């Protein structure tokens, strides 16, 4: 039978080296403790004798708890190691049905015991504790443990962002009620004050009724920097449905319905109008019961050019290839040469006519992917002679003499991390290490606005599918919602514990998804600014996000080489796909939501059978408390294509389901 280990609480504060402010800090903590237990007269006496001001009552709760822990552990730092060993043995000897959930408390207890040892200036014992128990923690926490291990002195604690996260936030552990009762019984029997205080003050138990989860279910959603998301985090309703499409029949009258006639540079005359009704455009769309009200998010009014673009998209969809496991997409690959390690990002316009690339040398390059070259707007004097009411006014205002195959946009002062086309192709957004977002006119080929909302590098920028709005992700741990006509951000989304690496608009533009280095995916409401989903399961930084076309499923991928699929209706992980051997930079769905494509640093493109996966999921019939996570990757992998030493940085499905791929060739010498 194990011997109970009781900490020696004999005060030996004099043995600890003091700094000039230690005395005052200790008095403030003592004052706060007296107030906490309603010893008001004693508190006033202490305040008067020590010449303390009212600000002394503002001492943080963490300082109070830390002072108590120092008192309880004085003189015997071995109580931490003994308590951890006792807890570890308890987990190992528990029944298999409870063992895996109980094991979830080991990592946060390890972290806070190490921090307490460092804070109490037991540096040698802290190093021994780290070396002995650090390697025992799960592999997905090892990067954080390495970050903790470099902190060996009390003075270094406040300068570490990871430690600040652990100090100011409770680690969330999801646990069945039976498992939690077992843990409480153990803590009560052993009476280890240090362990009990750490569990009570630094852990939050999200308790559920039912059978304890197995190791596979726990590992699937583990990995978050501060634990799992709680049920409260995923309780809000999400309107994941699509908005009703506008009536396009009137706009179709000005669009050429002869889809076989290709537009060329020589034939730029006004197209012949056909008043004949098109069945594709007259088809009525059903109202999605899960769609947000039309007036919930103030979207911009459709202009004539927007309606024409939508009409053309519908006409292109009529020629869309139906993809399945037997009919895979044709792939058109664009490889960027002579730019090893110089290309950071790439994107293709929705109609697949332009390619934009962000470079490490601060340039933005734009190429035309069709015979029609990139033209600039005519001079102001020449524009006076143009009939603005003509149907082809957009062609008339452009100067044929300025046509070029490629354009270079200069203005950033640091590497460009992401670029994004507006739906009408007249604007381009870019974000950079120089902490700015720039809006470029693709008619003037110059910067028209520089947005400065952060003092940190901006890693991602995305236009809304409805235009006007755009989202950014930054190293300052925030995402922001902007409008093109406003210098200031409309919404600030704060809640991540580390860099926000990527963002993505929902197809209905009411929500923004973000992925972070804290290994969580979050969903934000653009209307309220609130976080409505928090999803954990990634084991590394999240680099790319993509919503399915119907809006219910969110796909994410990143440095852990895994592709995770989330049901945003409930905030659950529903599938995990593995196969890549390097970080995944890009992920996209085919236009008919049958194929999921991923591209990676391992120079491979993988196609997954998304339609088959949806059949196996049965989203409407799943267990909302502990859903089954599909992880049979070989069952859903359709094909893997390799490139020639060229990491895949962007994938895109055209309106006709042709897949476009952008790669950056790395010569063997630079690899």
XYZ file of C-alpha atoms in Angstrom:
671
model
C 0.000 0.000 0.000
C 1.367 3.404 -1.004
C 2.325 5.758 1.799
C 0.515 9.065 1.984
C 2.902 11.925 1.304
C 2.111 15.113 3.212
C 3.890 18.349 2.374
C 5.922 20.050 5.081
C 4.234 23.411 5.489
C 6.768 24.814 7.986
C 7.441 28.375 6.780
C 10.976 28.824 5.552
C 10.385 31.929 3.467
C 13.681 33.424 4.660
C 15.552 30.780 2.686
C 14.219 32.134 -0.635
C 16.169 35.050 -2.165
C 14.026 38.149 -2.215
C 13.798 40.932 -4.738
C 13.026 44.560 -3.777
C 9.308 44.192 -4.553
C 8.805 40.766 -2.905
C 7.828 42.243 0.475
C 5.224 44.565 -0.970
C 3.868 41.824 -3.240
C 3.575 39.433 -0.302
C 1.697 42.049 1.733
C -0.703 42.696 -1.159
C -1.333 38.979 -1.518
C -1.953 38.658 2.230
C -4.381 41.572 2.061
C -6.257 39.943 -0.812
C -6.489 36.666 1.111
C -7.924 38.449 4.168
C -10.556 40.125 2.006
C -11.336 36.801 0.334
C -12.340 35.321 3.707
C -14.178 38.503 4.832
C -11.617 39.369 7.551
C -12.211 43.029 6.840
C -11.054 44.566 10.139
C -7.787 42.625 10.044
C -7.326 43.648 6.412
C -7.803 47.334 7.273
C -5.297 47.080 10.120
C -2.711 45.476 7.821
C -3.368 48.065 5.142
C -2.834 50.906 7.618
C 0.315 49.516 9.232
C 1.915 48.604 5.891
C 0.942 51.929 4.248
C -0.829 50.148 1.369
C -3.243 51.878 -1.007
C -6.587 50.640 -2.345
C -4.777 49.326 -5.436
C -3.396 46.533 -3.247
C -6.785 44.847 -3.525
C -6.201 44.469 -7.294
C -3.683 41.659 -6.826
C -4.450 38.926 -9.370
C -5.983 35.619 -8.334
C -2.977 33.835 -9.810
C -0.598 35.691 -7.466
C -2.752 34.677 -4.507
C -2.807 31.027 -5.542
C 0.898 31.044 -6.288
C 1.679 32.477 -2.843
C -0.385 29.752 -1.221
C 1.371 27.065 -3.242
C 4.764 28.431 -2.204
C 3.698 28.253 1.416
C 2.397 24.727 1.085
C 5.484 23.371 -0.663
C 8.181 25.201 1.283
C 11.102 23.088 2.310
C 10.243 19.957 0.340
C 10.212 20.296 -3.477
C 10.102 16.508 -3.781
C 6.369 16.608 -3.030
C 5.783 17.540 -6.684
C 7.619 14.511 -8.063
C 6.028 12.193 -5.522
C 2.557 13.543 -6.232
C 3.013 13.144 -10.002
C 4.282 9.569 -9.607
C 1.307 8.724 -7.414
C -1.112 10.191 -9.972
C 0.601 8.391 -12.856
C 0.433 5.053 -11.035
C -3.231 5.632 -10.282
C -3.946 6.193 -13.973
C -2.010 3.103 -15.031
C -3.707 0.814 -12.518
C -7.248 2.046 -13.232
C -9.733 0.001 -15.229
C -9.244 0.179 -18.982
C -12.618 1.828 -19.469
C -11.496 4.835 -17.364
C -7.730 4.783 -17.890
C -7.625 6.839 -21.091
C -9.801 9.677 -19.830
C -7.898 9.805 -16.546
C -4.680 10.073 -18.520
C -5.860 13.422 -19.913
C -5.013 15.138 -16.617
C -1.338 14.094 -16.644
C -0.114 16.715 -19.116
C -1.701 19.822 -17.521
C -0.639 18.613 -14.050
C 2.910 18.096 -15.349
C 2.986 21.614 -16.805
C 1.773 23.383 -13.667
C 4.020 21.365 -11.368
C 7.011 22.369 -13.474
C 5.945 26.027 -13.448
C 5.491 25.934 -9.655
C 8.979 24.495 -9.197
C 10.489 27.225 -11.376
C 8.428 29.907 -9.648
C 9.571 28.663 -6.213
C 13.200 28.834 -7.451
C 13.782 25.072 -7.233
C 15.723 25.170 -10.493
C 17.611 21.901 -10.133
C 14.458 20.018 -9.106
C 12.545 21.619 -12.014
C 15.172 20.440 -14.512
C 15.088 16.930 -13.062
C 11.280 16.930 -13.185
C 11.279 18.059 -16.825
C 13.857 15.477 -17.949
C 12.126 12.644 -16.104
C 8.484 13.202 -17.053
C 8.644 15.401 -20.166
C 9.377 12.549 -22.603
C 6.417 10.591 -21.182
C 3.889 13.143 -22.467
C 2.022 12.686 -25.742
C 3.950 13.382 -28.949
C 1.695 16.280 -29.947
C 2.676 18.183 -26.786
C 6.439 17.793 -27.252
C 6.836 21.091 -29.129
C 5.200 22.948 -26.237
C 7.307 21.026 -23.724
C 10.486 22.103 -25.530
C 9.242 25.677 -25.275
C 8.677 25.224 -21.526
C 12.039 23.549 -20.962
C 13.997 26.657 -21.931
C 12.401 28.528 -19.013
C 14.507 27.688 -15.985
C 14.351 30.865 -13.888
C 11.493 32.707 -12.230
C 12.397 35.977 -13.983
C 11.786 34.355 -17.378
C 8.216 33.240 -16.675
C 6.486 36.489 -17.620
C 8.249 36.749 -20.990
C 6.918 33.489 -22.409
C 3.605 33.597 -24.293
C 2.923 29.886 -23.809
C 3.347 30.145 -20.043
C 1.078 33.199 -19.965
C -1.586 31.080 -21.657
C -1.276 28.354 -19.037
C -1.376 30.867 -16.195
C -4.443 32.764 -17.379
C -6.556 29.905 -18.763
C -7.862 26.641 -17.382
C -6.917 23.483 -19.286
C -10.141 21.866 -20.511
C -10.503 18.115 -19.939
C -13.633 16.394 -21.239
C -14.580 13.533 -18.950
C -17.528 11.273 -18.149
C -19.157 11.712 -14.762
C -18.052 8.236 -13.642
C -14.424 8.947 -14.536
C -14.478 12.265 -12.711
C -15.930 10.601 -9.592
C -13.064 8.125 -9.650
C -10.520 10.946 -9.887
C -12.150 12.887 -7.042
C -12.073 9.814 -4.833
C -8.355 9.358 -5.486
C -7.543 12.990 -4.687
C -9.576 12.842 -1.496
C -7.919 9.645 -0.296
C -4.336 10.674 -1.016
C -4.759 14.181 0.457
C -1.894 15.564 -1.608
C -2.442 19.287 -1.254
C -0.166 20.319 -4.118
C -1.895 18.014 -6.592
C -5.370 18.901 -5.363
C -4.717 22.640 -5.651
C -3.350 22.322 -9.198
C -6.381 20.307 -10.309
C -8.859 22.681 -8.685
C -7.251 25.911 -9.848
C -5.937 25.087 -13.328
C -8.200 22.384 -14.805
C -11.762 22.669 -16.051
C -13.742 19.433 -16.394
C -16.384 19.386 -19.110
C -18.524 16.573 -17.704
C -20.913 14.484 -19.791
C -23.242 11.591 -19.001
C -22.531 8.218 -20.529
C -19.758 5.726 -21.180
C -16.174 6.962 -20.958
C -14.438 7.541 -24.283
C -11.831 5.126 -25.603
C -8.276 6.055 -26.588
C -9.118 6.426 -30.271
C -11.909 8.907 -29.549
C -9.722 10.906 -27.162
C -6.692 11.040 -29.465
C -8.860 12.199 -32.363
C -9.769 15.478 -30.631
C -6.657 15.917 -28.445
C -3.807 18.272 -29.211
C -5.211 21.720 -28.412
C -2.831 24.006 -26.547
C -5.359 24.560 -23.736
C -7.247 21.283 -24.056
C -10.507 20.487 -25.813
C -13.446 22.704 -26.615
C -16.354 22.551 -24.188
C -19.953 21.792 -25.031
C -20.744 25.426 -24.194
C -18.289 26.540 -26.898
C -20.304 24.643 -29.520
C -23.809 25.299 -28.216
C -24.833 28.290 -30.373
C -26.865 27.702 -33.481
C -24.987 28.074 -36.771
C -26.878 28.977 -39.956
C -24.798 26.849 -42.317
C -27.267 26.841 -45.217
C -26.827 28.827 -48.432
C -28.641 32.023 -49.309
C -31.293 31.954 -51.996
C -29.910 32.806 -55.409
C -31.289 35.976 -57.069
C -33.422 35.955 -60.218
C -30.992 35.996 -63.134
C -33.394 35.714 -66.051
C -33.390 39.461 -66.740
C -29.614 39.735 -66.576
C -29.300 36.791 -68.973
C -30.723 38.908 -71.768
C -27.414 40.776 -72.028
C -25.216 37.683 -71.955
C -24.369 35.580 -74.969
C -25.951 32.156 -74.439
C -23.941 30.514 -77.188
C -21.437 28.828 -74.874
C -19.333 27.475 -77.750
C -18.306 30.953 -78.855
C -15.011 31.799 -77.179
C -14.066 35.366 -76.366
C -10.837 36.503 -78.058
C -8.906 39.706 -78.252
C -9.970 40.308 -81.857
C -13.703 39.835 -81.267
C -14.632 42.409 -78.643
C -17.802 43.676 -80.265
C -21.049 43.783 -78.290
C -22.452 40.285 -78.088
C -25.696 39.454 -79.750
C -28.585 39.417 -77.304
C -31.043 36.581 -77.111
C -34.355 37.134 -75.459
C -35.026 33.426 -75.377
C -35.510 32.099 -71.847
C -32.882 29.710 -70.532
C -34.163 26.798 -68.410
C -30.995 26.817 -66.306
C -31.693 30.375 -65.194
C -35.435 30.004 -64.715
C -35.019 27.059 -62.350
C -36.286 28.068 -58.905
C -34.034 27.409 -55.941
C -35.512 26.016 -52.744
C -35.234 27.963 -49.511
C -32.746 26.234 -47.222
C -34.218 25.924 -43.687
C -30.689 26.162 -42.288
C -29.877 29.356 -44.197
C -29.612 32.679 -42.326
C -32.295 35.344 -42.867
C -31.493 37.461 -45.909
C -31.263 40.597 -43.800
C -29.081 39.060 -41.055
C -25.820 40.144 -42.690
C -25.950 43.361 -44.758
C -24.620 42.142 -48.095
C -23.923 44.492 -51.006
C -26.603 44.958 -53.662
C -25.956 43.029 -56.864
C -24.794 45.273 -59.687
C -25.420 44.451 -63.317
C -21.881 43.210 -63.719
C -22.358 40.912 -60.704
C -25.514 39.459 -62.217
C -23.755 38.870 -65.522
C -20.949 37.064 -63.728
C -23.481 34.835 -61.963
C -25.257 34.138 -65.237
C -21.992 33.135 -66.874
C -21.220 30.886 -63.891
C -24.567 29.112 -64.307
C -23.945 28.657 -68.026
C -20.478 27.266 -67.349
C -21.938 24.820 -64.824
C -24.068 23.339 -67.616
C -20.808 22.007 -69.092
C -19.559 20.778 -65.747
C -18.103 17.284 -65.741
C -19.764 14.986 -63.217
C -16.907 13.581 -61.135
C -16.864 10.282 -59.255
C -14.490 7.452 -58.383
C -14.410 6.388 -62.031
C -14.369 9.843 -63.638
C -11.541 11.833 -62.096
C -10.902 15.490 -62.951
C -8.507 16.695 -65.616
C -5.628 18.574 -63.996
C -3.974 21.662 -65.448
C -0.733 22.378 -63.584
C 1.081 25.721 -63.624
C 4.676 25.457 -62.415
C 6.604 28.557 -61.346
C 10.250 28.283 -62.415
C 13.428 30.023 -61.284
C 11.905 31.058 -57.966
C 13.098 28.504 -55.419
C 11.876 29.453 -51.937
C 10.657 32.784 -53.329
C 6.944 31.999 -53.774
C 4.802 32.217 -50.649
C 1.277 31.923 -52.042
C -0.869 31.769 -55.157
C -4.534 32.032 -56.108
C -6.649 31.758 -59.259
C -9.686 33.897 -60.091
C -13.102 32.234 -59.985
C -13.421 32.151 -63.781
C -9.895 30.697 -64.090
C -8.596 33.551 -66.265
C -5.984 35.078 -63.930
C -3.276 33.818 -61.582
C -1.835 35.949 -58.773
C 1.315 35.059 -56.822
C 2.784 36.579 -53.651
C 6.578 36.638 -53.503
C 9.134 36.653 -50.702
C 10.744 39.749 -52.303
C 7.544 41.767 -51.540
C 6.224 41.665 -55.131
C 2.778 40.578 -56.301
C 2.764 39.050 -59.794
C -0.382 38.588 -61.898
C -0.592 36.461 -65.062
C -3.316 36.043 -67.648
C -4.239 32.378 -68.171
C -6.199 33.020 -71.386
C -5.248 34.569 -74.754
C -6.749 37.912 -73.687
C -3.951 39.933 -72.088
C -4.052 42.180 -69.037
C -5.037 45.694 -70.067
C -5.043 48.960 -68.131
C -7.711 51.647 -68.111
C -7.504 54.443 -70.652
C -6.521 57.957 -69.648
C -9.079 60.380 -68.229
C -9.282 62.332 -71.513
C -9.944 59.171 -73.505
C -12.659 58.053 -71.087
C -14.675 61.206 -71.810
C -15.427 59.902 -75.334
C -16.902 56.587 -74.138
C -20.640 55.938 -73.976
C -21.142 54.731 -70.417
C -24.539 53.232 -71.307
C -23.145 50.795 -73.860
C -23.304 47.088 -73.092
C -19.578 46.586 -73.561
C -18.438 49.595 -71.545
C -15.991 47.441 -69.544
C -14.189 46.580 -72.775
C -14.263 50.118 -74.133
C -12.577 51.673 -71.077
C -9.533 49.406 -71.425
C -6.563 50.387 -73.580
C -5.458 47.665 -76.017
C -2.016 49.251 -76.346
C -1.302 48.526 -72.663
C -1.992 44.779 -72.965
C 0.586 42.566 -71.255
C 0.748 38.883 -70.324
C 1.945 39.598 -66.794
C 1.879 42.523 -64.364
C 3.998 43.272 -61.288
C 2.511 45.147 -58.342
C 4.948 46.960 -56.051
C 4.156 48.511 -52.688
C 4.776 46.035 -49.867
C 7.944 46.248 -47.770
C 8.094 42.610 -46.725
C 7.244 39.099 -47.957
C 3.684 38.735 -49.288
C 1.899 35.899 -47.488
C -1.465 35.702 -49.298
C -3.458 37.178 -52.197
C -7.185 37.071 -53.005
C -9.259 38.115 -56.041
C -12.598 39.900 -55.700
C -15.527 38.018 -57.318
C -15.693 40.528 -60.187
C -11.909 40.385 -60.814
C -11.511 44.170 -60.595
C -9.712 44.105 -57.232
C -6.947 42.082 -55.611
C -6.042 41.912 -51.922
C -2.596 41.093 -50.551
C -1.188 40.828 -47.020
C 2.388 40.993 -45.881
C 4.985 40.834 -43.155
C 4.953 44.659 -43.234
C 1.689 44.508 -41.185
C -0.481 45.933 -43.983
C -3.214 44.705 -46.284
C -3.204 46.320 -49.712
C -6.098 46.636 -52.135
C -5.010 46.735 -55.767
C -7.096 47.893 -58.713
C -6.804 45.477 -61.644
C -7.968 48.257 -63.966
C -5.354 50.796 -62.853
C -2.784 48.148 -61.792
C -1.855 50.151 -58.733
C -2.539 50.167 -54.984
C -5.665 52.129 -54.059
C -5.841 51.446 -50.291
C -3.409 50.278 -47.606
C -5.204 48.970 -44.506
C -3.237 49.116 -41.233
C -5.058 47.448 -38.380
C -2.281 45.498 -36.720
C 1.301 45.987 -35.573
C 2.097 42.389 -36.450
C 2.516 40.503 -39.754
C -0.721 39.533 -41.502
C -0.626 35.896 -42.630
C -3.862 35.473 -44.598
C -6.521 37.492 -46.401
C -9.717 36.299 -48.086
C -12.456 38.071 -50.043
C -16.048 37.121 -49.283
C -17.835 35.233 -52.070
C -20.260 38.173 -52.153
C -17.485 40.736 -52.455
C -17.126 43.965 -50.424
C -16.147 42.196 -47.188
C -12.790 40.529 -46.547
C -11.153 38.748 -43.616
C -7.581 38.726 -42.331
C -5.535 36.550 -39.968
C -2.566 37.919 -38.056
C 0.301 37.048 -35.750
C -1.328 39.142 -32.999
C -3.670 36.162 -32.345
C -6.672 37.880 -33.919
C -8.726 37.717 -37.084
C -10.536 40.734 -38.453
C -13.512 41.482 -40.690
C -13.128 44.438 -43.050
C -15.082 46.260 -45.729
C -13.264 47.663 -48.751
C -14.655 51.177 -48.163
C -13.589 51.414 -44.506
C -10.061 51.984 -43.204
C -10.875 50.375 -39.852
C -11.832 46.751 -39.205
C -15.566 46.147 -38.655
C -15.061 43.188 -36.294
C -12.152 41.936 -34.189
C -12.205 38.205 -33.458
C -10.065 37.518 -30.387
C -9.713 34.203 -28.574
C -6.864 32.195 -30.095
C -3.827 31.529 -27.889
C -1.251 31.806 -30.666
C -0.766 33.091 -34.223
C -3.823 32.933 -36.470
C -2.377 31.364 -39.611
C -5.369 31.117 -41.955
C -8.975 32.201 -42.396
C -11.888 31.388 -44.700
C -15.354 32.812 -45.347
C -18.393 30.568 -45.144
C -20.264 30.398 -48.497
C -23.117 32.472 -47.036
C -20.661 35.139 -45.767
C -22.193 35.102 -42.264
C -19.258 33.283 -40.663
C -15.463 33.205 -40.773
C -13.380 30.149 -39.890
C -9.848 30.531 -38.515
C -6.971 28.124 -37.969
C -4.177 28.821 -35.523
C -0.820 27.692 -34.192
C -2.672 26.868 -30.958
C -3.936 23.860 -32.946
C -7.603 24.848 -32.833
C -10.143 25.675 -35.523
C -12.693 28.318 -34.579
C -15.819 29.673 -36.229
C -16.831 33.301 -35.731
C -20.155 35.043 -36.317
C -19.629 38.113 -38.517
C -22.807 39.746 -37.203
C -22.221 39.442 -33.458
C -18.437 39.041 -33.463
C -18.802 36.052 -31.136
C -17.055 32.697 -31.328
C -19.659 30.026 -32.106
C -17.458 26.945 -32.602
C -14.180 25.721 -31.089
C -12.829 22.489 -32.563
C -9.713 20.575 -31.519
C -7.956 17.610 -33.082
C -4.992 18.967 -35.005
C -1.539 18.116 -33.701
C 0.281 20.981 -35.442
C -0.231 24.441 -36.937
C -3.258 24.770 -39.229
C -2.344 26.177 -42.636
C -5.436 25.885 -44.819
C -9.246 25.798 -44.525
C -12.060 25.162 -46.986
C -15.855 24.916 -46.651
C -17.833 22.378 -48.638
C -20.107 23.879 -51.265
C -23.261 23.109 -49.260
C -21.745 24.886 -46.261
C -22.070 22.241 -43.546
C -18.616 20.628 -43.596
C -15.336 22.437 -42.950
C -12.048 20.848 -44.015
C -8.745 21.811 -42.391
C -5.135 20.715 -42.787
C -1.649 21.814 -41.816
C 1.737 20.841 -40.459
C 0.567 17.584 -38.882
C -0.075 16.163 -42.407
C -3.696 15.292 -41.471
C -6.921 16.373 -43.178
C -9.749 16.837 -40.682
C -13.421 17.248 -41.585
C -15.774 19.015 -39.168
C -19.549 19.136 -38.977
C -20.089 22.786 -38.056
C -23.753 22.140 -37.222
C -22.542 20.566 -33.962
C -18.815 21.369 -33.936
C -17.757 17.705 -34.134
C -14.821 16.070 -35.855
C -16.335 13.513 -38.243
C -13.420 12.275 -40.374
C -9.621 12.186 -40.462
C -7.699 11.467 -43.656
C -3.977 10.706 -43.695
C -1.494 9.990 -46.453
C 0.649 13.068 -47.052
C 4.246 13.042 -45.814
C 4.671 16.806 -45.517
C 2.754 19.940 -44.491
C -0.504 20.407 -46.423
C -0.717 23.858 -47.992
C -3.993 23.737 -49.895
C -7.342 21.958 -49.810
C -10.437 22.332 -51.989
C -13.742 20.684 -52.945
C -14.943 20.017 -56.478
C -17.870 22.169 -57.613
C -20.323 19.278 -57.253
C -18.899 18.253 -53.836
C -17.885 14.764 -54.936
C -14.086 15.097 -54.771
C -11.828 16.545 -52.074
C -8.347 17.518 -53.285
C -5.271 18.247 -51.161
C -1.807 19.511 -52.078
C 1.310 19.255 -49.966
C 4.961 20.102 -49.535
C 5.641 16.433 -50.326
C 5.038 17.321 -54.008
C 1.816 15.290 -54.211
C -1.832 15.942 -55.036
C -4.296 13.536 -53.450
C -7.913 13.080 -54.524
C -10.406 11.758 -51.960
C -13.889 10.308 -52.511
C -15.909 12.898 -50.604
C -19.288 11.658 -51.853
C -18.556 8.161 -50.496
C -17.371 9.635 -47.226
C -20.627 11.613 -46.881
C -22.647 8.442 -47.418
C -20.765 6.700 -44.624
C -21.103 9.681 -42.291
C -24.904 10.130 -42.339
C -24.585 13.595 -40.752
C -28.251 13.785 -39.781
C -28.181 10.450 -37.898
C -24.872 10.651 -36.028
C -24.383 10.546 -32.269
C -24.034 14.214 -31.350
C -22.317 13.457 -28.008
C -19.531 11.091 -29.124
C -19.663 10.871 -32.926
C -17.750 8.205 -34.788
C -14.650 9.577 -36.505
C -14.018 7.956 -39.885
C -10.310 7.308 -40.375
C -10.087 4.623 -43.056
C -8.011 6.761 -45.416
C -7.265 3.989 -47.920
C -11.004 3.515 -48.467
C -11.483 7.103 -49.595
C -8.216 7.811 -51.415
C -8.937 7.761 -55.144
C -5.592 8.719 -56.611
C -2.288 10.372 -55.736
C -0.401 12.390 -58.357
C 3.241 13.381 -57.954
C 4.930 16.512 -59.281
C 8.559 16.905 -60.288
C 10.178 18.276 -57.129
C 7.479 20.970 -56.990
C 5.553 21.570 -53.729
C 1.868 22.194 -54.366
C 0.852 25.636 -53.067
C -2.648 26.055 -54.544
C -5.473 23.874 -55.878
C -8.650 25.144 -57.513
C -11.660 23.601 -59.270
C -13.053 25.640 -62.148
C -16.771 26.053 -62.774
C -16.555 23.118 -65.183
C -14.742 20.915 -62.636
C -11.317 21.144 -64.237
C -8.710 21.173 -61.492
C -5.982 23.803 -61.593
C -2.764 23.309 -59.672
C -0.030 25.842 -58.909
C 3.423 24.529 -57.965
C 6.802 26.095 -57.291
C 9.713 24.155 -58.740
C 12.628 23.600 -56.368
C 15.819 22.677 -58.146
C 17.745 19.766 -56.585
C 20.585 22.151 -55.660
C 18.241 24.379 -53.584
C 16.375 21.505 -51.901
